[in-house]
Coordinates of C-alpha atoms and ligand atoms in Angstrom, one line a residue:
M1 CA -60.5 50.4 -46.6
T2 CA -59.8 54.2 -46.5
R3 CA -62.1 56.7 -48.1
Q4 CA -59.2 57.8 -50.4
A5 CA -58.7 54.2 -51.6
M6 CA -62.4 54.0 -52.6
T7 CA -62.3 57.1 -54.7
R8 CA -63.9 56.8 -58.1
Q9 CA -62.0 57.8 -61.2
L10 CA -63.2 58.0 -64.8
W11 CA -61.0 57.5 -67.8
T12 CA -62.5 58.6 -71.2
H13 CA -61.5 58.6 -74.9
A14 CA -59.7 55.3 -74.5
R15 CA -59.4 52.7 -77.3
L16 CA -59.7 49.6 -75.1
A17 CA -58.1 46.2 -75.7
T18 CA -60.0 44.6 -72.9
L19 CA -59.2 41.0 -73.9
A20 CA -62.6 40.2 -72.5
G21 CA -65.7 39.2 -74.5
D22 CA -65.9 37.8 -78.0
Q23 CA -64.5 40.6 -80.1
P24 CA -60.9 40.4 -81.4
W25 CA -58.7 42.0 -78.8
G26 CA -61.9 42.6 -76.7
W27 CA -61.9 45.8 -78.7
V28 CA -63.9 49.0 -77.7
E29 CA -63.2 51.9 -80.1
D30 CA -64.4 54.8 -77.9
G31 CA -64.2 53.4 -74.4
A32 CA -64.3 54.5 -70.8
L33 CA -63.2 53.0 -67.6
V34 CA -64.4 53.7 -64.1
T35 CA -62.1 52.7 -61.2
E36 CA -63.2 52.4 -57.6
G37 CA -60.3 52.0 -55.1
E38 CA -58.1 49.2 -56.4
H39 CA -60.7 47.7 -58.8
L40 CA -62.4 48.4 -62.1
L41 CA -66.1 49.3 -61.4
W42 CA -67.2 49.6 -65.0
V43 CA -65.6 49.2 -68.5
G44 CA -67.3 49.7 -71.9
P45 CA -68.2 52.0 -74.7
A46 CA -68.4 55.6 -73.6
A47 CA -71.9 55.9 -75.0
E48 CA -73.1 53.3 -72.6
L49 CA -71.5 54.8 -69.4
P50 CA -74.2 55.0 -66.8
A51 CA -75.0 58.6 -65.8
A52 CA -74.7 57.7 -62.1
Y53 CA -71.0 56.9 -62.6
Q54 CA -70.4 60.1 -64.5
Q55 CA -71.7 62.2 -61.7
S56 CA -70.0 60.3 -58.8
V57 CA -66.4 60.4 -59.9
A58 CA -63.8 62.4 -58.1
Q59 CA -61.5 62.7 -61.1
T60 CA -61.8 62.5 -64.9
Y61 CA -58.9 61.8 -67.2
D62 CA -59.2 62.3 -71.0
L63 CA -56.9 59.9 -72.8
G64 CA -57.3 61.5 -76.2
G65 CA -57.7 58.2 -78.1
A66 CA -54.7 56.4 -76.6
V67 CA -54.8 52.6 -76.4
V68 CA -55.4 51.0 -73.0
T69 CA -54.5 47.4 -72.2
P70 CA -54.4 45.4 -69.0
G71 CA -51.2 45.8 -67.0
L72 CA -48.5 43.4 -68.3
I73 CA -47.6 40.3 -66.4
D74 CA -44.2 38.7 -66.6
C75 CA -45.1 35.2 -65.3
H76 CA -41.6 33.5 -65.4
T77 CA -38.4 35.2 -64.3
H78 CA -35.3 34.4 -62.3
L79 CA -34.7 38.1 -61.7
V80 CA -32.8 37.9 -58.3
Y81 CA -29.2 36.7 -58.6
G82 CA -25.6 37.9 -58.1
G83 CA -23.1 38.4 -60.9
H84 CA -23.7 37.7 -64.6
R85 CA -22.5 35.1 -67.2
A86 CA -21.3 37.2 -70.2
H87 CA -18.2 35.0 -70.3
E88 CA -20.4 31.9 -70.9
F89 CA -22.1 33.7 -73.7
E90 CA -18.7 34.1 -75.3
L91 CA -17.9 30.4 -74.8
R92 CA -21.2 29.5 -76.4
L93 CA -20.4 31.7 -79.4
Q94 CA -17.2 29.8 -79.8
G95 CA -19.2 26.5 -80.0
A96 CA -19.7 25.2 -76.4
S97 CA -23.3 24.2 -75.6
Y98 CA -25.3 25.3 -72.6
E99 CA -25.3 21.7 -71.3
E100 CA -21.5 21.3 -71.7
I101 CA -20.9 24.5 -69.8
A102 CA -23.3 23.3 -67.1
R103 CA -21.7 19.9 -66.8
A104 CA -18.3 21.6 -66.6
G105 CA -19.4 23.4 -63.4
G106 CA -20.4 26.6 -65.0
G107 CA -24.0 27.6 -65.7
I108 CA -26.4 27.8 -62.7
R109 CA -23.6 26.8 -60.3
S110 CA -21.6 29.9 -61.2
S111 CA -24.6 32.1 -60.4
L112 CA -25.0 30.1 -57.2
K113 CA -21.6 31.2 -56.0
A114 CA -22.2 34.9 -56.8
T115 CA -25.7 34.9 -55.2
R116 CA -24.5 33.2 -52.0
E117 CA -21.7 35.7 -51.7
A118 CA -23.9 38.8 -52.2
S119 CA -25.4 40.5 -49.2
E120 CA -29.2 40.9 -49.2
D121 CA -28.9 44.7 -49.8
E122 CA -26.5 44.1 -52.7
L123 CA -28.8 41.6 -54.2
Y124 CA -31.7 44.0 -53.8
R125 CA -29.7 46.8 -55.5
V126 CA -28.8 44.8 -58.6
S127 CA -32.2 43.2 -58.8
A128 CA -34.1 46.4 -58.4
R129 CA -32.4 47.9 -61.5
R130 CA -33.4 44.9 -63.5
A131 CA -37.0 45.0 -62.2
Q132 CA -37.2 48.7 -63.0
A133 CA -36.5 47.9 -66.7
L134 CA -39.5 45.6 -66.8
L135 CA -41.7 48.1 -64.9
D136 CA -40.8 50.8 -67.4
E137 CA -42.5 48.8 -70.1
G138 CA -45.8 48.4 -68.2
V139 CA -45.2 45.3 -66.0
T140 CA -47.6 45.4 -63.1
T141 CA -47.3 41.8 -61.9
L142 CA -44.0 40.0 -61.8
E143 CA -43.1 36.4 -60.9
I144 CA -39.7 35.7 -59.4
K145 CA -38.1 32.4 -58.7
S146 CA -35.5 31.4 -56.2
G147 CA -32.9 28.8 -57.2
Y148 CA -29.5 30.4 -57.1
G149 CA -29.1 30.0 -53.3
L150 CA -29.8 26.3 -52.7
T151 CA -29.4 26.5 -49.0
P152 CA -32.4 27.4 -46.8
E153 CA -30.7 30.7 -45.8
A154 CA -29.7 31.7 -49.3
E155 CA -33.1 30.7 -50.8
A156 CA -34.8 32.7 -48.1
K157 CA -32.5 35.7 -48.9
M158 CA -33.5 35.5 -52.6
L159 CA -37.2 35.3 -51.8
R160 CA -37.0 38.2 -49.3
V161 CA -35.4 40.3 -52.0
A162 CA -38.1 39.3 -54.4
R163 CA -40.8 40.3 -52.0
R164 CA -39.0 43.6 -51.3
L165 CA -39.0 44.5 -55.0
A166 CA -42.8 45.0 -54.6
G167 CA -41.8 48.4 -53.1
L168 CA -41.0 49.5 -56.6
G169 CA -44.7 49.5 -57.4
V170 CA -45.4 46.0 -58.7
D171 CA -47.2 42.9 -57.4
V172 CA -44.6 40.1 -56.9
R173 CA -45.4 36.4 -56.8
S174 CA -42.5 34.4 -55.6
T175 CA -41.8 30.8 -56.5
Y176 CA -39.6 28.3 -54.6
L177 CA -37.2 26.7 -57.1
G178 CA -34.9 24.9 -54.7
A179 CA -34.8 22.0 -57.3
H180 CA -33.0 24.2 -59.9
A181 CA -29.5 22.5 -59.8
L182 CA -27.5 20.3 -57.5
P183 CA -25.4 22.4 -55.2
P184 CA -21.7 21.3 -54.9
E185 CA -22.1 20.2 -51.2
F186 CA -24.6 17.5 -52.4
E187 CA -22.4 16.3 -55.3
G188 CA -23.4 12.7 -56.1
R189 CA -26.3 12.8 -53.6
A190 CA -29.2 14.2 -55.7
D191 CA -31.9 12.2 -53.8
D192 CA -30.6 13.5 -50.5
Y193 CA -30.7 17.0 -51.9
I194 CA -34.3 16.6 -53.1
G195 CA -35.2 15.4 -49.5
A196 CA -33.6 18.7 -48.2
V197 CA -35.6 20.8 -50.8
C198 CA -38.8 19.3 -49.4
E199 CA -37.8 19.9 -45.8
W200 CA -37.0 23.6 -46.5
M201 CA -40.3 24.1 -48.2
P202 CA -42.6 24.5 -45.2
V203 CA -39.9 26.7 -43.4
L204 CA -39.9 29.2 -46.3
Q205 CA -43.7 28.9 -46.6
R206 CA -44.1 29.8 -42.9
E207 CA -42.0 32.9 -43.5
G208 CA -44.6 33.9 -46.1
L209 CA -42.1 33.6 -49.0
V210 CA -43.7 31.0 -51.2
D211 CA -46.6 31.3 -53.6
A212 CA -45.8 28.3 -55.8
V213 CA -43.2 25.6 -56.2
D214 CA -41.2 24.9 -59.4
V215 CA -38.6 22.2 -60.5
F216 CA -36.1 22.1 -63.4
C217 CA -37.0 18.7 -64.8
E218 CA -34.3 17.9 -67.3
G219 CA -31.2 15.7 -68.0
I220 CA -29.0 18.4 -66.4
G221 CA -31.7 19.1 -63.8
F222 CA -33.8 16.7 -61.9
S223 CA -35.5 13.4 -62.9
L224 CA -39.2 12.6 -63.1
A225 CA -39.1 10.7 -59.8
Q226 CA -37.3 13.6 -58.1
T227 CA -39.8 16.0 -59.5
R228 CA -42.7 13.9 -58.3
Q229 CA -41.2 13.9 -54.8
V230 CA -41.1 17.7 -54.7
F231 CA -44.6 17.9 -56.1
E232 CA -45.9 15.5 -53.4
A233 CA -44.3 17.8 -50.7
A234 CA -45.9 20.8 -52.4
R235 CA -49.3 19.1 -52.3
R236 CA -48.9 18.3 -48.6
F237 CA -48.3 21.9 -47.9
G238 CA -51.1 23.1 -50.2
L239 CA -48.8 24.9 -52.6
P240 CA -49.5 25.1 -56.3
V241 CA -46.8 23.8 -58.7
K242 CA -45.3 24.8 -62.0
L243 CA -42.5 23.0 -64.1
H244 CA -39.6 23.8 -66.3
A245 CA -40.4 21.0 -68.7
E246 CA -39.2 19.6 -72.0
Q247 CA -36.8 22.5 -72.6
L248 CA -33.8 20.5 -73.9
S249 CA -35.3 17.0 -74.2
D250 CA -38.7 15.3 -73.8
L251 CA -38.6 13.6 -70.3
G252 CA -42.4 13.6 -70.0
G253 CA -42.4 16.2 -67.1
T254 CA -45.5 17.9 -68.5
A255 CA -47.7 14.9 -68.0
L256 CA -46.4 14.5 -64.5
A257 CA -47.0 18.1 -63.7
C258 CA -50.6 17.9 -65.0
E259 CA -51.2 15.0 -62.6
F260 CA -50.5 17.5 -59.9
G261 CA -52.8 20.1 -61.4
A262 CA -49.8 22.4 -62.3
L263 CA -50.6 26.0 -63.0
S264 CA -48.2 26.0 -65.9
C265 CA -45.5 24.1 -67.8
D266 CA -42.8 26.3 -69.1
H267 CA -40.4 26.2 -72.1
L268 CA -41.8 23.1 -73.9
E269 CA -39.7 23.1 -77.1
Y270 CA -39.6 19.3 -77.0
L271 CA -43.2 18.8 -75.8
S272 CA -44.8 15.6 -77.3
A273 CA -48.4 15.0 -78.4
A274 CA -49.1 13.1 -75.2
G275 CA -47.9 16.1 -73.2
I276 CA -50.1 18.5 -75.1
D277 CA -53.1 16.2 -74.5
A278 CA -52.4 16.1 -70.7
M279 CA -52.2 19.9 -70.7
A280 CA -55.5 20.3 -72.6
R281 CA -57.2 17.9 -70.2
S282 CA -55.9 19.5 -67.0
G283 CA -56.3 23.2 -68.1
C284 CA -52.6 23.8 -67.6
V285 CA -51.1 27.0 -69.2
A286 CA -48.2 26.7 -71.7
V287 CA -45.6 29.4 -70.9
L288 CA -43.4 29.9 -74.0
L289 CA -40.1 31.7 -73.5
P290 CA -38.8 33.1 -76.8
G291 CA -35.9 34.9 -75.1
A292 CA -34.3 31.6 -74.0
Y293 CA -35.0 30.0 -77.4
Y294 CA -33.3 33.0 -79.1
F295 CA -30.4 33.3 -76.7
L296 CA -29.6 29.6 -76.8
R297 CA -29.9 29.7 -80.6
E298 CA -32.3 26.8 -80.2
T299 CA -33.8 25.5 -83.5
K300 CA -36.5 23.2 -82.1
L301 CA -39.7 25.2 -82.0
P302 CA -42.4 24.6 -79.4
P303 CA -45.5 23.0 -80.9
V304 CA -47.5 26.2 -81.1
Q305 CA -50.1 25.0 -83.7
A306 CA -50.8 21.8 -81.8
L307 CA -51.2 23.7 -78.5
R308 CA -53.6 26.1 -80.3
D309 CA -55.5 23.2 -81.8
A310 CA -55.8 21.5 -78.4
G311 CA -57.1 24.8 -76.8
V312 CA -54.1 25.1 -74.4
P313 CA -53.8 28.7 -73.2
I314 CA -50.4 30.1 -74.2
A315 CA -48.5 32.7 -72.0
I316 CA -45.3 34.5 -72.9
A317 CA -42.6 35.6 -70.4
T318 CA -39.0 36.9 -70.4
D319 CA -37.5 34.0 -68.3
H320 CA -35.1 36.7 -67.3
N321 CA -32.0 34.8 -66.0
P322 CA -28.2 35.2 -66.3
G323 CA -27.6 32.0 -68.3
T324 CA -30.2 31.5 -71.0
S325 CA -32.2 34.7 -71.2
P326 CA -30.7 38.0 -70.0
V327 CA -33.8 39.7 -71.4
L328 CA -35.3 42.7 -69.7
S329 CA -38.0 43.6 -72.2
L330 CA -41.4 42.0 -72.2
L331 CA -42.3 44.0 -75.3
L332 CA -39.4 42.4 -77.2
M333 CA -40.9 39.0 -76.1
L334 CA -44.2 40.0 -77.8
N335 CA -42.2 40.6 -81.0
M336 CA -40.2 37.4 -80.7
A337 CA -43.3 35.3 -79.9
C338 CA -44.6 36.5 -83.3
T339 CA -41.5 36.4 -85.4
L340 CA -40.0 33.2 -83.9
F341 CA -43.0 31.2 -82.7
R342 CA -45.6 32.6 -85.2
L343 CA -48.1 33.8 -82.6
T344 CA -50.4 36.5 -83.7
P345 CA -49.9 39.9 -82.1
E346 CA -53.2 39.4 -80.3
E347 CA -52.2 36.0 -79.0
A348 CA -48.9 37.5 -77.8
L349 CA -50.7 40.3 -75.9
R350 CA -53.1 37.7 -74.3
G351 CA -49.9 35.8 -73.4
V352 CA -48.6 38.6 -71.2
T353 CA -52.0 39.5 -69.7
Q354 CA -54.9 37.1 -69.5
H355 CA -53.0 33.8 -69.8
A356 CA -50.0 35.0 -67.8
A357 CA -52.4 35.8 -64.9
R358 CA -53.8 32.2 -65.2
A359 CA -50.2 30.8 -65.2
L360 CA -49.8 32.4 -61.8
G361 CA -53.2 31.2 -60.5
L362 CA -54.5 34.8 -60.5
S363 CA -58.1 35.3 -61.6
D364 CA -58.4 39.0 -60.5
R365 CA -56.3 40.4 -63.4
G366 CA -55.3 40.1 -67.0
Q367 CA -58.4 41.6 -68.6
L368 CA -60.2 44.9 -68.4
R369 CA -63.6 44.2 -67.0
A370 CA -65.7 45.1 -63.9
G371 CA -64.4 43.4 -60.8
Q372 CA -60.8 43.0 -62.0
R373 CA -57.9 44.9 -60.4
A374 CA -57.5 48.4 -61.9
D375 CA -54.1 47.5 -63.4
F376 CA -53.7 49.0 -66.8
C377 CA -51.3 50.6 -69.3
V378 CA -51.9 53.6 -71.5
W379 CA -49.9 53.5 -74.7
D380 CA -49.1 56.1 -77.3
I381 CA -50.2 53.9 -80.2
A382 CA -53.3 53.7 -82.4
H383 CA -53.7 49.9 -82.4
P384 CA -52.5 47.2 -79.9
N385 CA -50.8 45.3 -82.7
E386 CA -48.1 47.9 -82.5
L387 CA -47.0 46.5 -79.2
A388 CA -45.6 43.4 -81.0
Y389 CA -44.4 45.3 -84.0
Y390 CA -41.7 47.8 -82.8
V391 CA -38.3 46.5 -81.7
G392 CA -36.7 48.9 -79.2
R393 CA -39.5 51.5 -79.0
N394 CA -41.4 51.8 -75.8
P395 CA -44.7 53.6 -76.3
L396 CA -45.8 53.4 -72.7
R397 CA -47.4 56.7 -71.5
Q398 CA -48.9 55.8 -68.1
V399 CA -49.3 52.9 -65.8
V400 CA -52.2 52.6 -63.3
R401 CA -51.8 49.9 -60.7
G402 CA -54.5 49.2 -58.2
G403 CA -56.3 52.4 -59.3
L404 CA -53.2 54.6 -58.6
M405 CA -51.0 56.2 -61.2
R406 CA -47.5 54.9 -61.1
N407 CA -44.7 57.4 -61.9
Ligands
LIG1 O1 -35.3 28.9 -67.3 N1 -33.7 26.0 -67.1 C1 -33.4 26.4 -66.0 N2 -33.5 27.6 -65.5 C2 -33.2 28.7 -66.4 C3 -31.8 28.9 -66.7 C4 -31.0 29.2 -65.5 C5 -29.6 29.5 -65.7 O2 -28.9 29.1 -66.7 O3 -29.0 30.2 -64.8 C6 -34.1 28.8 -67.6 O4 -33.7 28.7 -68.7
LIG2 FE1 -36.7 29.6 -66.2

């Protein structure tokens, strides 16, 4: 590590929503942070700041009472794809359902065509604009799935673009979602396709492109047996799994995912009591996606109170994708998690920090405490509940990622 990277910096007059400890919000009214290199060295009330730290810092920043939270984490996106699907939005407004459009050859398959046709540079260009919108609201860690390529080459192209987006100043976690839809060349041969998805997995993994494996387990996606096959392959290659589960119907994918120690199950509108029980027992994170719920004009709510009662950690994400959630605002998702799903503003913030980190298997971020990465946001607000309150106002003042200020 270079000397520069190990520089100590002090941040004072911060109102800290640490999300650590027992206080609501992990609140510290007059707080200070000391960073050393990429990490937080000390976090707490200014009055308790050890004198040794005060003397050894290279830089001091006075935040003037601004609110500081952990950097935001968008733990479920399909951000890399070609084209868009505004015409399908119009069809749905005229009464067609998402499933009808998918079965008629639209949906994921239309994005597949546009993604395959796009060059890697073109894909990077359109995806970088989308990623920048998320970064501008304080996202410091971003998960991106493949799944609009569905050949080994096109999936690798998507995942390379995802990795390249890290150059914008964000940590990218990339998830292999080969089992997103059946590509036309495998029409009528879903089992063969799943076999191929499993064969491509170690190839992509060897290229350093895969952090986790996901499946779309649904009537219009893949069956429980096919999901199991993909998860067994992931286990062989030592890759953690996640699942698009119980979004449009209750297939029981959640319980299966929990058998494989899934990091998260995502969507969950149709989740049953047995599914909740499995999640609670295995420590799986429930990732709720209010953007997709809203955009599909879904009316079946995910079982938030039952998840809460069972002690299942709840994360919130944009699910940014061209078909069901063309959402590029994680702050808006905080608001919708509260208005649509009845989360509290504090639960919503934990959902895009602490619990989102866990949904990605990351234990080094999501809270402000010594030892965690120095990823944090400085907001021009007086209380963190304002993050879930405004619609269309971005109060972000400054992002620090890995101890460095991001412009
Ligand atoms: O998370 N459900 C599957 N995947 C996406 C939708 C993808 C698409 O329609 O392009 C989702 O909702
Ligand atoms: Fe999704």
